[in-house]
Amino acid sequence: MYAYCALKKQAVVDAKDSYWGRHICWEPNLLTSMISMKRSPKNSNHGMTRQGKCQLTIGGITSATRSWYQRAYIDFFEDELVLNGYNWNKVLENYLFKGKEPLINNLISGLGHPLIHLGYAYELSSRELATEALSMACSSYDHLHKYLDDSKFTRPSSSGTQSPLELLCRVQKDSRFDGLFTHEGADNLAPLFKEHEAEVLEYWNAWQTVDPTEEFKGSQMAAAALLVASHKPGGKPYDFFVVHLLTTSHAVRILLPMIPAKHHLALVRQWWLLTVAVYIAQLRPEINLTSVTDYDRKGKDWLWVERQAVVGKHALDAHYVKALRAMRTAAQTWGDEDYFYLKAAVRFANEFDGWGGFGSEELTMAHQ
């Protein structure tokens, strides 16, 4: 335990200016999505090989060994597995849910990758993925946990609504955010919380949860709408950071039935905090719902969408496949009134041609 505390303290110091983190989507993320989208073993192996080669070109190492702290945490939690008889659920219980500042309240650090990875751990019942998710959460631990841990940041709102999509539209029209940044990207997040924390928390607290099931249903629709309905055909590429709002929402859906009920609301609310912050940092693109609701899918169905994920032009792009899977799963979970999710998935698959939304910092990182 002393080693854990020392590692966590030093990781916080070293990561204090890092909000997005430098995570690469690991092989299990892509593999799970491949299997879900009915990819054959042959295609899955090919995709894994390509994904592995892609990782090796970035610094010569995979994300599991990129950070010294992350590697050290993995070693630590692997030892904890042994001490707990390889009961990974017990390890998660000890380190994720306990204490005044439980680690689960900071899964949105590193652009939500700890949250995404933990979802795959539960989905695959994998102790390896569980220890990796814990190490990611620890090594990217940042200040965002305080908004969940300290009740003083949760305040009643005079303009609350149960619709996250309505709130995003309000954010888009809020002149207080005009001209804050000259470009999209990670370097916008630090000044956003430093100089405009009150405005961010205003919208964070404005999401009311009268009926948690219905509100979460609305949040998943909002995540899909934010990715697809904010994209202008023929304009910039789809936003790399915004897609993480969809895939983290998918992870929340996986985790809610698995974790203690007392953490449900905090988990959903930290997703909403990430969503508000990323939307502002990415310059608040207008969300044009009719670009999805009126979209002519020309008879294309979910089988067509699955084929794009399995053998399509971008089938080896992990984020592309995960986005399609998240929309299909949302449709299966909630039903697909007026084919909203299907239209969004077809439009996304038709238009996708790479990722954008990067600021100068991320573009430099991508070429290192």
XYZ file of C-alpha atoms in Angstrom:
368
model
C 0.000 0.000 0.000
C 2.868 2.400 0.784
C 4.323 1.732 -2.663
C 0.914 2.471 -4.211
C 0.611 5.814 -2.387
C 4.129 6.867 -3.329
C 3.619 6.013 -6.978
C 0.281 7.826 -7.087
C 1.694 10.970 -5.469
C 4.614 11.214 -7.890
C 2.430 10.440 -10.925
C 0.106 13.310 -9.988
C 3.051 15.690 -9.766
C 4.440 14.621 -13.132
C 1.063 14.668 -14.874
C -0.302 17.895 -13.376
C -0.236 19.719 -16.711
C -1.494 16.784 -18.778
C -5.235 16.471 -19.313
C -5.708 14.255 -22.346
C -2.836 11.854 -21.693
C -0.965 9.974 -24.397
C -2.791 6.677 -24.475
C -2.919 4.459 -27.510
C -6.002 2.262 -27.845
C -4.723 -1.145 -26.934
C -5.376 -4.346 -28.850
C -8.227 -5.602 -26.583
C -10.267 -2.495 -27.453
C -10.119 -3.267 -31.152
C -10.398 -7.036 -30.721
C -13.580 -6.819 -28.633
C -15.184 -4.508 -31.180
C -14.095 -6.779 -34.021
C -15.708 -9.804 -32.393
C -18.867 -7.849 -31.577
C -19.150 -6.717 -35.189
C -18.928 -10.368 -36.336
C -15.407 -10.311 -37.729
C -14.013 -13.710 -38.651
C -10.963 -15.073 -36.770
C -8.861 -14.587 -39.896
C -9.839 -10.920 -40.209
C -9.434 -10.409 -36.475
C -5.895 -11.764 -36.544
C -5.076 -9.555 -39.509
C -6.458 -6.532 -37.717
C -4.512 -7.326 -34.561
C -1.292 -7.678 -36.545
C -1.856 -4.351 -38.261
C -2.770 -2.695 -34.963
C 0.385 -4.047 -33.317
C 2.573 -2.796 -36.164
C 0.927 0.613 -35.928
C 1.744 0.812 -32.223
C 5.372 -0.135 -32.732
C 5.890 2.820 -35.057
C 5.019 5.234 -32.252
C 8.088 5.424 -30.094
C 8.941 1.753 -30.616
C 6.851 0.552 -27.654
C 3.219 -0.181 -26.861
C 1.179 2.006 -24.537
C 1.566 -0.557 -21.726
C 5.271 0.323 -21.482
C 5.226 3.935 -22.628
C 4.982 5.360 -19.133
C 7.344 4.265 -16.374
C 4.569 4.878 -13.883
C 2.095 2.852 -15.847
C 4.523 -0.077 -16.009
C 5.235 0.271 -12.297
C 1.526 0.303 -11.490
C 0.948 -2.789 -13.619
C 3.693 -4.594 -11.676
C 2.122 -3.454 -8.418
C -1.404 -4.554 -9.298
C -0.165 -7.872 -10.671
C 1.389 -8.480 -7.245
C -1.934 -7.542 -5.672
C -3.629 -10.125 -7.872
C -1.351 -12.814 -6.484
C -1.959 -11.685 -2.896
C -5.731 -11.819 -3.520
C -5.705 -15.262 -5.084
C -6.110 -13.861 -8.617
C -9.508 -12.463 -7.650
C -9.431 -9.360 -9.851
C -12.832 -8.203 -8.621
C -11.393 -8.065 -5.103
C -8.451 -5.969 -6.324
C -10.854 -3.574 -8.036
C -12.937 -3.401 -4.888
C -9.871 -2.531 -2.801
C -8.436 0.149 -5.084
C -11.295 1.466 -7.195
C -14.179 1.964 -4.786
C -12.743 2.585 -1.320
C -11.667 5.739 0.470
C -12.823 9.358 0.604
C -11.435 9.946 -2.886
C -12.132 6.659 -4.689
C -10.203 6.099 -7.889
C -13.429 5.472 -9.794
C -14.128 9.220 -9.591
C -11.221 9.976 -11.935
C -11.725 7.518 -14.781
C -12.206 10.406 -17.237
C -8.551 11.387 -16.943
C -6.461 10.669 -20.036
C -9.423 11.399 -22.335
C -11.438 8.655 -20.648
C -9.125 5.803 -21.635
C -9.099 4.294 -18.119
C -12.905 4.255 -18.265
C -12.935 2.619 -21.706
C -10.355 0.021 -20.692
C -12.202 -0.840 -17.481
C -15.340 -1.416 -19.516
C -13.497 -3.979 -21.628
C -12.128 -5.626 -18.471
C -15.635 -6.264 -17.193
C -16.975 -7.175 -20.621
C -14.256 -9.803 -21.203
C -13.948 -10.749 -17.516
C -10.213 -10.188 -17.829
C -7.913 -9.767 -14.860
C -5.151 -8.532 -17.184
C -7.323 -5.741 -18.545
C -8.481 -4.906 -15.018
C -4.917 -4.357 -13.788
C -4.108 -2.353 -16.919
C -7.185 -0.177 -16.391
C -6.172 0.473 -12.794
C -2.639 1.391 -13.881
C -3.982 3.773 -16.534
C -6.270 5.452 -14.001
C -3.407 5.893 -11.520
C -0.786 7.096 -13.984
C -3.133 9.672 -15.542
C -4.712 10.766 -12.251
C -5.447 14.507 -12.341
C -7.454 17.294 -10.729
C -10.797 16.334 -12.250
C -11.548 13.918 -9.400
C -12.165 16.822 -7.012
C -15.423 17.733 -8.726
C -16.825 14.315 -7.806
C -15.063 13.889 -4.464
C -15.898 17.298 -2.993
C -19.625 18.001 -2.627
C -19.073 21.776 -2.672
C -18.820 21.643 -6.473
C -22.296 20.126 -6.802
C -24.788 22.960 -6.637
C -28.488 23.328 -7.451
C -29.205 24.834 -10.852
C -31.913 27.356 -11.633
C -31.876 26.418 -15.317
C -31.642 22.644 -15.110
C -32.971 20.206 -17.672
C -33.068 16.441 -18.098
C -31.766 16.727 -21.667
C -27.974 16.778 -22.148
C -28.499 17.576 -25.820
C -30.440 20.705 -24.903
C -27.619 21.763 -22.605
C -25.016 21.255 -25.333
C -27.069 23.484 -27.605
C -27.092 26.121 -24.855
C -23.311 25.832 -24.547
C -22.992 26.306 -28.299
C -24.926 29.572 -28.119
C -23.327 30.875 -24.919
C -21.365 34.003 -25.860
C -19.205 33.683 -22.747
C -17.249 30.996 -24.599
C -16.801 33.017 -27.793
C -13.194 33.627 -28.781
C -11.697 31.703 -25.881
C -9.412 29.671 -28.135
C -7.916 30.081 -31.580
C -7.804 26.366 -32.366
C -9.104 23.018 -31.160
C -7.055 20.692 -29.022
C -5.756 19.472 -25.688
C -4.031 22.696 -24.731
C -7.445 24.366 -24.366
C -8.500 22.296 -21.377
C -6.107 23.678 -18.760
C -7.026 27.344 -19.333
C -10.694 26.378 -19.589
C -10.774 25.013 -16.044
C -8.391 27.655 -14.727
C -10.228 30.681 -16.102
C -13.789 29.460 -16.724
C -14.397 26.789 -14.100
C -17.623 28.462 -12.915
C -19.153 28.399 -16.403
C -18.181 24.756 -16.964
C -19.645 23.722 -13.605
C -22.788 25.718 -14.329
C -23.566 23.424 -17.240
C -22.295 20.361 -15.412
C -24.755 20.976 -12.579
C -27.604 21.851 -14.938
C -28.099 18.242 -16.010
C -30.887 16.931 -13.789
C -31.329 13.231 -13.086
C -34.994 12.763 -12.179
C -35.236 9.401 -13.931
C -31.675 8.009 -14.153
C -32.534 5.415 -16.793
C -34.184 7.926 -19.115
C -31.463 10.504 -18.520
C -28.741 8.001 -19.363
C -30.673 6.984 -22.476
C -30.684 10.641 -23.491
C -26.958 10.932 -22.819
C -26.177 8.097 -25.209
C -28.231 9.744 -27.937
C -26.441 13.018 -27.225
C -23.050 11.312 -27.573
C -23.947 9.897 -30.986
C -25.460 13.194 -32.091
C -22.424 15.152 -30.969
C -20.110 13.004 -33.091
C -22.199 12.785 -36.261
C -24.580 15.770 -36.244
C -21.784 18.247 -35.538
C -19.833 17.118 -38.587
C -20.248 19.041 -41.820
C -19.964 16.933 -44.991
C -16.997 17.999 -47.050
C -15.541 19.976 -44.162
C -13.063 18.988 -41.494
C -12.551 15.301 -40.652
C -14.529 13.733 -37.835
C -13.317 14.881 -34.416
C -10.956 12.465 -32.687
C -11.688 13.849 -29.228
C -15.458 13.921 -29.663
C -15.528 10.229 -30.639
C -14.185 9.485 -27.166
C -17.363 10.947 -25.689
C -19.269 8.233 -27.534
C -16.925 5.390 -26.599
C -16.754 6.471 -22.944
C -20.556 6.568 -22.884
C -20.505 3.001 -24.189
C -18.116 2.072 -21.363
C -20.436 3.643 -18.780
C -23.266 1.470 -20.135
C -21.123 -1.627 -19.587
C -20.051 -0.633 -16.077
C -23.364 0.481 -14.558
C -24.706 -3.057 -13.957
C -21.306 -4.183 -12.653
C -20.323 -1.613 -10.022
C -21.872 -0.742 -6.632
C -25.039 1.304 -6.997
C -23.700 4.155 -4.848
C -21.183 4.979 -7.594
C -23.672 5.030 -10.488
C -24.555 8.704 -10.399
C -20.934 9.831 -9.979
C -19.863 7.692 -12.935
C -22.499 9.201 -15.221
C -21.797 12.717 -13.966
C -18.063 12.464 -14.609
C -18.853 11.433 -18.190
C -20.974 14.586 -18.451
C -18.136 16.724 -17.061
C -15.799 15.322 -19.715
C -18.416 15.961 -22.388
C -18.961 19.615 -21.467
C -15.220 20.281 -21.244
C -14.326 18.550 -24.515
C -17.178 20.226 -26.384
C -15.961 23.674 -25.333
C -12.306 22.806 -25.958
C -13.221 21.655 -29.473
C -14.800 25.054 -30.208
C -18.460 24.080 -29.734
C -19.437 22.911 -33.238
C -23.126 23.345 -33.981
C -25.161 20.165 -33.564
C -27.510 19.903 -36.541
C -29.862 17.049 -35.639
C -31.682 17.154 -38.973
C -28.429 16.113 -40.664
C -29.079 12.749 -39.008
C -32.865 12.552 -38.729
C -33.352 13.532 -42.410
C -30.408 11.488 -43.682
C -31.221 9.157 -46.561
C -29.561 5.862 -45.742
C -30.634 4.459 -49.126
C -31.819 1.184 -47.674
C -28.580 0.453 -45.808
C -29.114 -1.496 -42.615
C -27.094 -2.731 -39.651
C -25.704 -5.619 -41.687
C -24.184 -3.048 -44.041
C -22.763 -1.152 -41.066
C -21.242 -4.353 -39.705
C -19.607 -5.067 -43.046
C -17.976 -1.633 -42.998
C -16.574 -2.410 -39.568
C -15.389 -5.868 -40.607
C -14.038 -5.488 -44.142
C -14.602 -1.835 -45.038
C -11.993 0.718 -46.022
C -11.416 1.821 -42.432
C -11.940 -1.527 -40.707
C -8.482 -1.389 -39.101
C -9.081 1.985 -37.453
C -9.904 1.082 -33.853
C -11.814 4.290 -33.097
C -13.896 3.967 -36.259
C -14.906 0.395 -35.415
C -15.615 1.257 -31.771
C -17.819 4.191 -32.759
C -19.918 2.000 -35.054
C -20.191 -0.632 -32.363
C -21.217 1.928 -29.723
C -24.045 3.234 -31.912
C -25.257 -0.246 -32.777
C -25.210 -1.296 -29.111
C -27.117 1.841 -28.100
C -29.770 0.992 -30.686
C -29.999 -2.545 -29.304
C -30.198 -1.274 -25.729
C -32.804 1.454 -26.101
C -34.521 0.667 -29.375
C -33.999 2.859 -32.398
C -36.870 5.277 -32.700
C -37.043 6.661 -36.229
C -33.752 4.802 -36.957
C -31.714 7.588 -35.379
C -28.739 5.407 -34.456
C -28.834 3.545 -37.759
C -28.901 6.791 -39.743
C -26.049 8.175 -37.638
C -23.975 5.021 -38.125
C -24.603 4.887 -41.891
C -23.772 8.547 -42.302
C -20.612 8.192 -40.212
C -19.481 5.118 -42.145
C -20.185 6.810 -45.492
C -18.385 10.050 -44.690
C -15.494 8.942 -42.498
C -12.063 9.574 -43.981
C -9.726 9.942 -41.017
C -9.652 11.968 -37.823
C -9.313 15.669 -37.106
C -9.838 18.030 -34.198
C -6.170 18.095 -33.226
C -4.446 21.195 -31.939
C -0.817 22.002 -32.569
C 0.262 19.971 -29.533
C -1.423 16.782 -30.717
C -0.163 17.190 -34.266
C 3.387 17.415 -32.919
C 2.845 14.332 -30.755
C 1.374 12.392 -33.685
C 4.549 12.909 -35.705
C 6.977 11.991 -32.956
